[in-house]
PDB file of C-alpha atoms in Angstrom:
ATOM      1  CA  MET A  97      67.258 -42.258 198.146  1.00 52.00           C
ATOM      2  CA  LEU A  98      70.065 -42.669 195.660  1.00 69.00           C
ATOM      3  CA  GLU A  99      68.592 -40.137 193.268  1.00 78.00           C
ATOM      4  CA  PRO A 100      71.332 -37.601 192.379  1.00 80.00           C
ATOM      5  CA  TRP A 101      68.906 -34.655 192.542  1.00 84.00           C
ATOM      6  CA  PHE A 102      67.921 -35.594 196.113  1.00 84.00           C
ATOM      7  CA  GLN A 103      71.540 -35.887 197.241  1.00 87.00           C
ATOM      8  CA  LEU A 104      72.347 -32.540 195.609  1.00 93.00           C
ATOM      9  CA  GLN A 105      69.297 -30.992 197.292  1.00 91.00           C
ATOM     10  CA  GLU A 106      70.520 -32.203 200.700  1.00 90.00           C
ATOM     11  CA  ILE A 107      73.988 -30.651 200.361  1.00 93.00           C
ATOM     12  CA  GLU A 108      72.393 -27.467 199.048  1.00 94.00           C
ATOM     13  CA  LEU A 109      70.286 -27.281 202.211  1.00 91.00           C
ATOM     14  CA  TYR A 110      73.420 -27.678 204.325  1.00 90.00           C
ATOM     15  CA  LEU A 111      75.118 -24.849 202.415  1.00 93.00           C
ATOM     16  CA  ARG A 112      72.107 -22.576 202.906  1.00 92.00           C
ATOM     17  CA  ILE A 113      72.261 -23.275 206.651  1.00 88.00           C
ATOM     18  CA  CYS A 114      76.017 -22.633 206.702  1.00 87.00           C
ATOM     19  CA  ALA A 115      75.657 -19.365 204.795  1.00 86.00           C
ATOM     20  CA  LEU A 116      73.020 -18.048 207.198  1.00 85.00           C
ATOM     21  CA  GLY A 117      74.540 -19.120 210.498  1.00 81.00           C
ATOM     22  CA  GLN A 118      77.777 -19.937 212.242  1.00 79.00           C
ATOM     23  CA  PRO A 119      77.332 -23.689 212.734  1.00 78.00           C
ATOM     24  CA  ALA A 120      79.977 -25.397 214.834  1.00 75.00           C
ATOM     25  CA  THR A 121      78.993 -28.780 213.437  1.00 75.00           C
ATOM     26  CA  ILE A 122      76.344 -30.536 211.418  1.00 73.00           C
ATOM     27  CA  MET A 123      74.866 -33.571 213.073  1.00 71.00           C
ATOM     28  CA  GLU A 124      73.825 -35.812 210.222  1.00 68.00           C
ATOM     29  CA  TRP A 125      70.147 -36.481 210.721  1.00 63.00           C
ATOM     30  CA  GLN A 126      69.977 -39.887 209.112  1.00 63.00           C
ATOM     31  CA  LEU A 127      72.669 -42.484 208.667  1.00 65.00           C
ATOM     32  CA  THR A 128      70.411 -45.489 208.289  1.00 64.00           C
ATOM     33  CA  THR A 129      70.384 -48.338 205.772  1.00 64.00           C
ATOM     34  CA  ASP A 130      67.458 -46.849 203.851  1.00 63.00           C
ATOM     35  CA  TYR A 131      69.391 -43.601 203.277  1.00 69.00           C
ATOM     36  CA  SER A 132      72.934 -44.755 203.721  1.00 74.00           C
ATOM     37  CA  VAL A 133      76.178 -43.153 202.649  1.00 80.00           C
ATOM     38  CA  LEU A 134      77.128 -46.583 201.271  1.00 76.00           C
ATOM     39  CA  TRP A 135      75.459 -48.797 198.683  1.00 77.00           C
ATOM     40  CA  GLY A 136      75.960 -52.476 197.929  1.00 79.00           C
ATOM     41  CA  GLY A 137      76.452 -55.548 200.056  1.00 77.00           C
ATOM     42  CA  GLY A 138      72.836 -56.614 199.540  1.00 76.00           C
ATOM     43  CA  VAL A 139      71.325 -53.574 201.278  1.00 72.00           C
ATOM     44  CA  TYR A 140      67.799 -53.117 199.884  1.00 73.00           C
ATOM     45  CA  GLY A 141      68.486 -55.536 197.047  1.00 77.00           C
ATOM     46  CA  SER A 142      71.759 -53.927 195.944  1.00 79.00           C
ATOM     47  CA  GLU A 143      74.495 -56.028 194.400  1.00 84.00           C
ATOM     48  CA  GLY A 144      78.270 -55.911 194.594  1.00 88.00           C
ATOM     49  CA  PRO A 145      80.602 -54.651 197.294  1.00 90.00           C
ATOM     50  CA  LEU A 146      79.845 -51.664 199.491  1.00 86.00           C
ATOM     51  CA  ARG A 147      80.752 -48.419 197.768  1.00 87.00           C
ATOM     52  CA  PRO A 148      80.346 -44.726 198.614  1.00 90.00           C
ATOM     53  CA  THR A 149      77.295 -42.844 197.372  1.00 89.00           C
ATOM     54  CA  GLN A 150      77.160 -39.255 196.146  1.00 91.00           C
ATOM     55  CA  ARG A 151      75.878 -38.400 199.607  1.00 90.00           C
ATOM     56  CA  PHE A 152      79.065 -39.803 201.170  1.00 91.00           C
ATOM     57  CA  TRP A 153      81.229 -37.616 198.906  1.00 95.00           C
ATOM     58  CA  ASN A 154      79.056 -34.556 199.590  1.00 94.00           C
ATOM     59  CA  LEU A 155      79.528 -34.920 203.345  1.00 92.00           C
ATOM     60  CA  LYS A 156      83.234 -35.668 203.046  1.00 94.00           C
ATOM     61  CA  GLN A 157      83.725 -32.627 200.801  1.00 96.00           C
ATOM     62  CA  LEU A 158      81.860 -30.391 203.254  1.00 94.00           C
ATOM     63  CA  GLY A 159      84.293 -31.690 205.873  1.00 91.00           C
ATOM     64  CA  PHE A 160      87.089 -29.793 204.109  1.00 92.00           C
ATOM     65  CA  THR A 161      85.841 -26.656 205.856  1.00 91.00           C
ATOM     66  CA  PRO A 162      88.778 -25.614 208.056  1.00 88.00           C
ATOM     67  CA  PRO A 163      88.248 -26.253 211.780  1.00 86.00           C
ATOM     68  CA  GLY A 164      87.541 -23.022 213.607  1.00 85.00           C
ATOM     69  CA  ALA A 165      86.646 -21.156 210.415  1.00 89.00           C
ATOM     70  CA  PHE A 166      83.870 -18.574 210.474  1.00 90.00           C
ATOM     71  CA  ALA A 167      81.144 -18.166 207.874  1.00 91.00           C
ATOM     72  CA  LEU A 168      81.912 -15.260 205.557  1.00 93.00           C
ATOM     73  CA  PRO A 169      79.363 -13.252 203.552  1.00 92.00           C
ATOM     74  CA  ILE A 170      78.896 -14.497 199.999  1.00 93.00           C
ATOM     75  CA  VAL A 171      76.117 -14.145 197.426  1.00 92.00           C
ATOM     76  CA  ALA A 172      75.322 -15.741 194.086  1.00 94.00           C
ATOM     77  CA  ASP A 173      73.609 -13.829 191.296  1.00 93.00           C
ATOM     78  CA  ARG A 174      71.512 -16.834 190.204  1.00 92.00           C
ATOM     79  CA  SER A 175      68.714 -18.595 192.045  1.00 92.00           C
ATOM     80  CA  ASP A 176      69.976 -22.038 190.980  1.00 95.00           C
ATOM     81  CA  VAL A 177      73.430 -21.479 192.520  1.00 97.00           C
ATOM     82  CA  THR A 178      73.894 -21.722 196.293  1.00 96.00           C
ATOM     83  CA  CYS A 179      77.167 -20.938 198.037  1.00 96.00           C
ATOM     84  CA  ALA A 180      78.756 -20.692 201.463  1.00 96.00           C
ATOM     85  CA  ALA A 181      82.211 -19.359 202.335  1.00 95.00           C
ATOM     86  CA  PHE A 182      84.361 -19.901 205.397  1.00 93.00           C
ATOM     87  CA  GLY A 183      87.613 -18.396 206.544  1.00 92.00           C
ATOM     88  CA  ASP A 184      90.150 -18.923 209.262  1.00 90.00           C
ATOM     89  CA  LEU A 185      91.749 -15.512 208.969  1.00 88.00           C
ATOM     90  CA  ALA A 186      94.395 -16.154 211.642  1.00 88.00           C
ATOM     91  CA  ASN A 187      95.817 -19.085 209.658  1.00 89.00           C
ATOM     92  CA  GLY A 188      94.901 -17.889 206.162  1.00 89.00           C
ATOM     93  CA  HIS A 189      92.652 -20.840 205.309  1.00 92.00           C
ATOM     94  CA  TYR A 190      89.587 -20.239 203.145  1.00 94.00           C
ATOM     95  CA  VAL A 191      86.991 -22.452 201.499  1.00 96.00           C
ATOM     96  CA  VAL A 192      84.014 -21.752 199.234  1.00 97.00           C
ATOM     97  CA  HIS A 193      81.314 -24.386 198.698  1.00 98.00           C
ATOM     98  CA  ILE A 194      79.039 -24.025 195.650  1.00 98.00           C
ATOM     99  CA  VAL A 195      76.028 -26.050 194.503  1.00 98.00           C
ATOM    100  CA  ASN A 196      74.990 -25.562 190.896  1.00 97.00           C
ATOM    101  CA  ARG A 197      71.523 -27.009 190.219  1.00 96.00           C
ATOM    102  CA  GLY A 198      71.519 -25.886 186.581  1.00 96.00           C
ATOM    103  CA  ALA A 199      73.527 -26.425 183.419  1.00 96.00           C
ATOM    104  CA  GLN A 200      77.279 -25.929 183.166  1.00 97.00           C
ATOM    105  CA  ARG A 201      78.064 -22.252 183.504  1.00 97.00           C
ATOM    106  CA  PRO A 202      80.990 -19.882 183.883  1.00 97.00           C
ATOM    107  CA  ALA A 203      81.548 -18.525 187.382  1.00 97.00           C
ATOM    108  CA  MET A 204      83.517 -15.632 188.810  1.00 97.00           C
ATOM    109  CA  LEU A 205      84.488 -15.389 192.454  1.00 97.00           C
ATOM    110  CA  THR A 206      85.622 -11.977 193.661  1.00 96.00           C
ATOM    111  CA  GLY A 207      86.758 -10.494 196.945  1.00 94.00           C
ATOM    112  CA  LEU A 208      89.377 -13.127 197.734  1.00 94.00           C
ATOM    113  CA  PRO A 209      92.300 -12.042 199.930  1.00 91.00           C
ATOM    114  CA  GLU A 210      95.429 -10.975 198.038  1.00 90.00           C
ATOM    115  CA  SER A 211      97.335 -13.801 199.768  1.00 89.00           C
ATOM    116  CA  VAL A 212      95.278 -16.400 197.848  1.00 93.00           C
ATOM    117  CA  ILE A 213      96.923 -17.077 194.473  1.00 93.00           C
ATOM    118  CA  ALA A 214      95.363 -20.443 193.549  1.00 95.00           C
ATOM    119  CA  LEU A 215      92.458 -22.638 194.616  1.00 97.00           C
ATOM    120  CA  ARG A 216      92.132 -26.401 194.718  1.00 96.00           C
ATOM    121  CA  ARG A 217      88.860 -27.507 193.127  1.00 98.00           C
ATOM    122  CA  LEU A 218      86.888 -30.581 194.256  1.00 98.00           C
ATOM    123  CA  VAL A 219      83.734 -31.645 192.417  1.00 98.00           C
ATOM    124  CA  THR A 220      81.024 -34.147 193.340  1.00 97.00           C
ATOM    125  CA  ASP A 221      78.129 -35.056 191.079  1.00 96.00           C
ATOM    126  CA  ALA A 222      76.245 -38.178 190.024  1.00 93.00           C
ATOM    127  CA  ASP A 223      79.364 -39.549 188.285  1.00 94.00           C
ATOM    128  CA  HIS A 224      82.277 -38.105 190.284  1.00 95.00           C
ATOM    129  CA  GLY A 225      83.027 -38.407 193.984  1.00 94.00           C
ATOM    130  CA  MET A 226      85.070 -35.484 195.277  1.00 96.00           C
ATOM    131  CA  GLU A 227      87.180 -35.504 192.136  1.00 97.00           C
ATOM    132  CA  GLU A 228      90.030 -33.019 192.102  1.00 96.00           C
ATOM    133  CA  ASN A 229      89.900 -30.825 188.998  1.00 95.00           C
ATOM    134  CA  ALA A 230      92.510 -28.409 187.664  1.00 95.00           C
ATOM    135  CA  ARG A 231      93.490 -25.681 190.099  1.00 96.00           C
ATOM    136  CA  VAL A 232      91.933 -22.268 189.667  1.00 97.00           C
ATOM    137  CA  SER A 233      94.252 -19.259 189.373  1.00 95.00           C
ATOM    138  CA  VAL A 234      93.464 -16.163 191.405  1.00 95.00           C
ATOM    139  CA  ARG A 235      94.548 -12.731 190.231  1.00 95.00           C
ATOM    140  CA  ALA A 236      93.860  -9.522 192.134  1.00 95.00           C
ATOM    141  CA  GLY A 237      91.350 -11.342 194.365  1.00 94.00           C
ATOM    142  CA  LYS A 238      89.353 -12.757 191.419  1.00 97.00           C
ATOM    143  CA  ALA A 239      88.969 -16.351 190.194  1.00 97.00           C
ATOM    144  CA  GLU A 240      87.191 -17.514 187.029  1.00 97.00           C
ATOM    145  CA  PHE A 241      86.194 -21.140 186.450  1.00 97.00           C
ATOM    146  CA  ALA A 242      83.374 -23.349 185.175  1.00 97.00           C
ATOM    147  CA  LEU A 243      80.708 -24.918 187.364  1.00 97.00           C
ATOM    148  CA  PRO A 244      79.776 -28.386 186.061  1.00 97.00           C
ATOM    149  CA  PRO A 245      76.062 -29.142 185.663  1.00 97.00           C
ATOM    150  CA  ALA A 246      74.124 -30.420 188.698  1.00 97.00           C
ATOM    151  CA  SER A 247      77.212 -30.446 190.880  1.00 97.00           C
ATOM    152  CA  TYR A 248      78.761 -29.545 194.205  1.00 98.00           C
ATOM    153  CA  THR A 249      82.098 -27.709 193.911  1.00 98.00           C
ATOM    154  CA  THR A 250      84.480 -26.802 196.722  1.00 98.00           C
ATOM    155  CA  LEU A 251      87.315 -24.301 196.269  1.00 98.00           C
ATOM    156  CA  LEU A 252      90.130 -24.279 198.843  1.00 96.00           C
ATOM    157  CA  ASN A 253      93.140 -22.044 199.001  1.00 92.00           C
ATOM    158  CA  THR A 254      96.264 -24.061 198.268  1.00 65.00           C
ATOM    159  CA  ASN A 255      97.731 -23.851 201.754  1.00 63.00           C
ATOM    160  CA  THR A 256      94.790 -25.929 203.023  1.00 49.00           C
ATOM    161  CA  PRO A 257      95.485 -29.700 203.152  1.00 45.00           C
TER     162      PRO A 257
END
């Protein structure tokens, strides 16, 4: 299933689970050749060298959640935007994962700790694999940025690797 919508739907499901629980890990349910994180090398008639799929980048990006972080409450005001937030308060590491199933749209994130002054932004979609975009400034606990269409965005405070 290399369809971008299906790969976006999978990461959205993971974010919904993360937002509702305190998962310690996600055990990937299927890493088989018919739904692989790699494509190429002749698998199912593919051509060219093995290369990462959108699914690979989605899972890798989700892996930027700080170890030991706890799920934090977060809500979106649109039904086609799903988000999950995590924080390791003792070490000051925070991450927000956002899936936007709709068109490009402006976004505002509020309630960030005063210690966070900028956020790294990683974006995965059908054409970009965990691409780092311009950093997002944070002022008085508020960040404003654009969510690309049909994308998965991760925001990390700058003291996170």
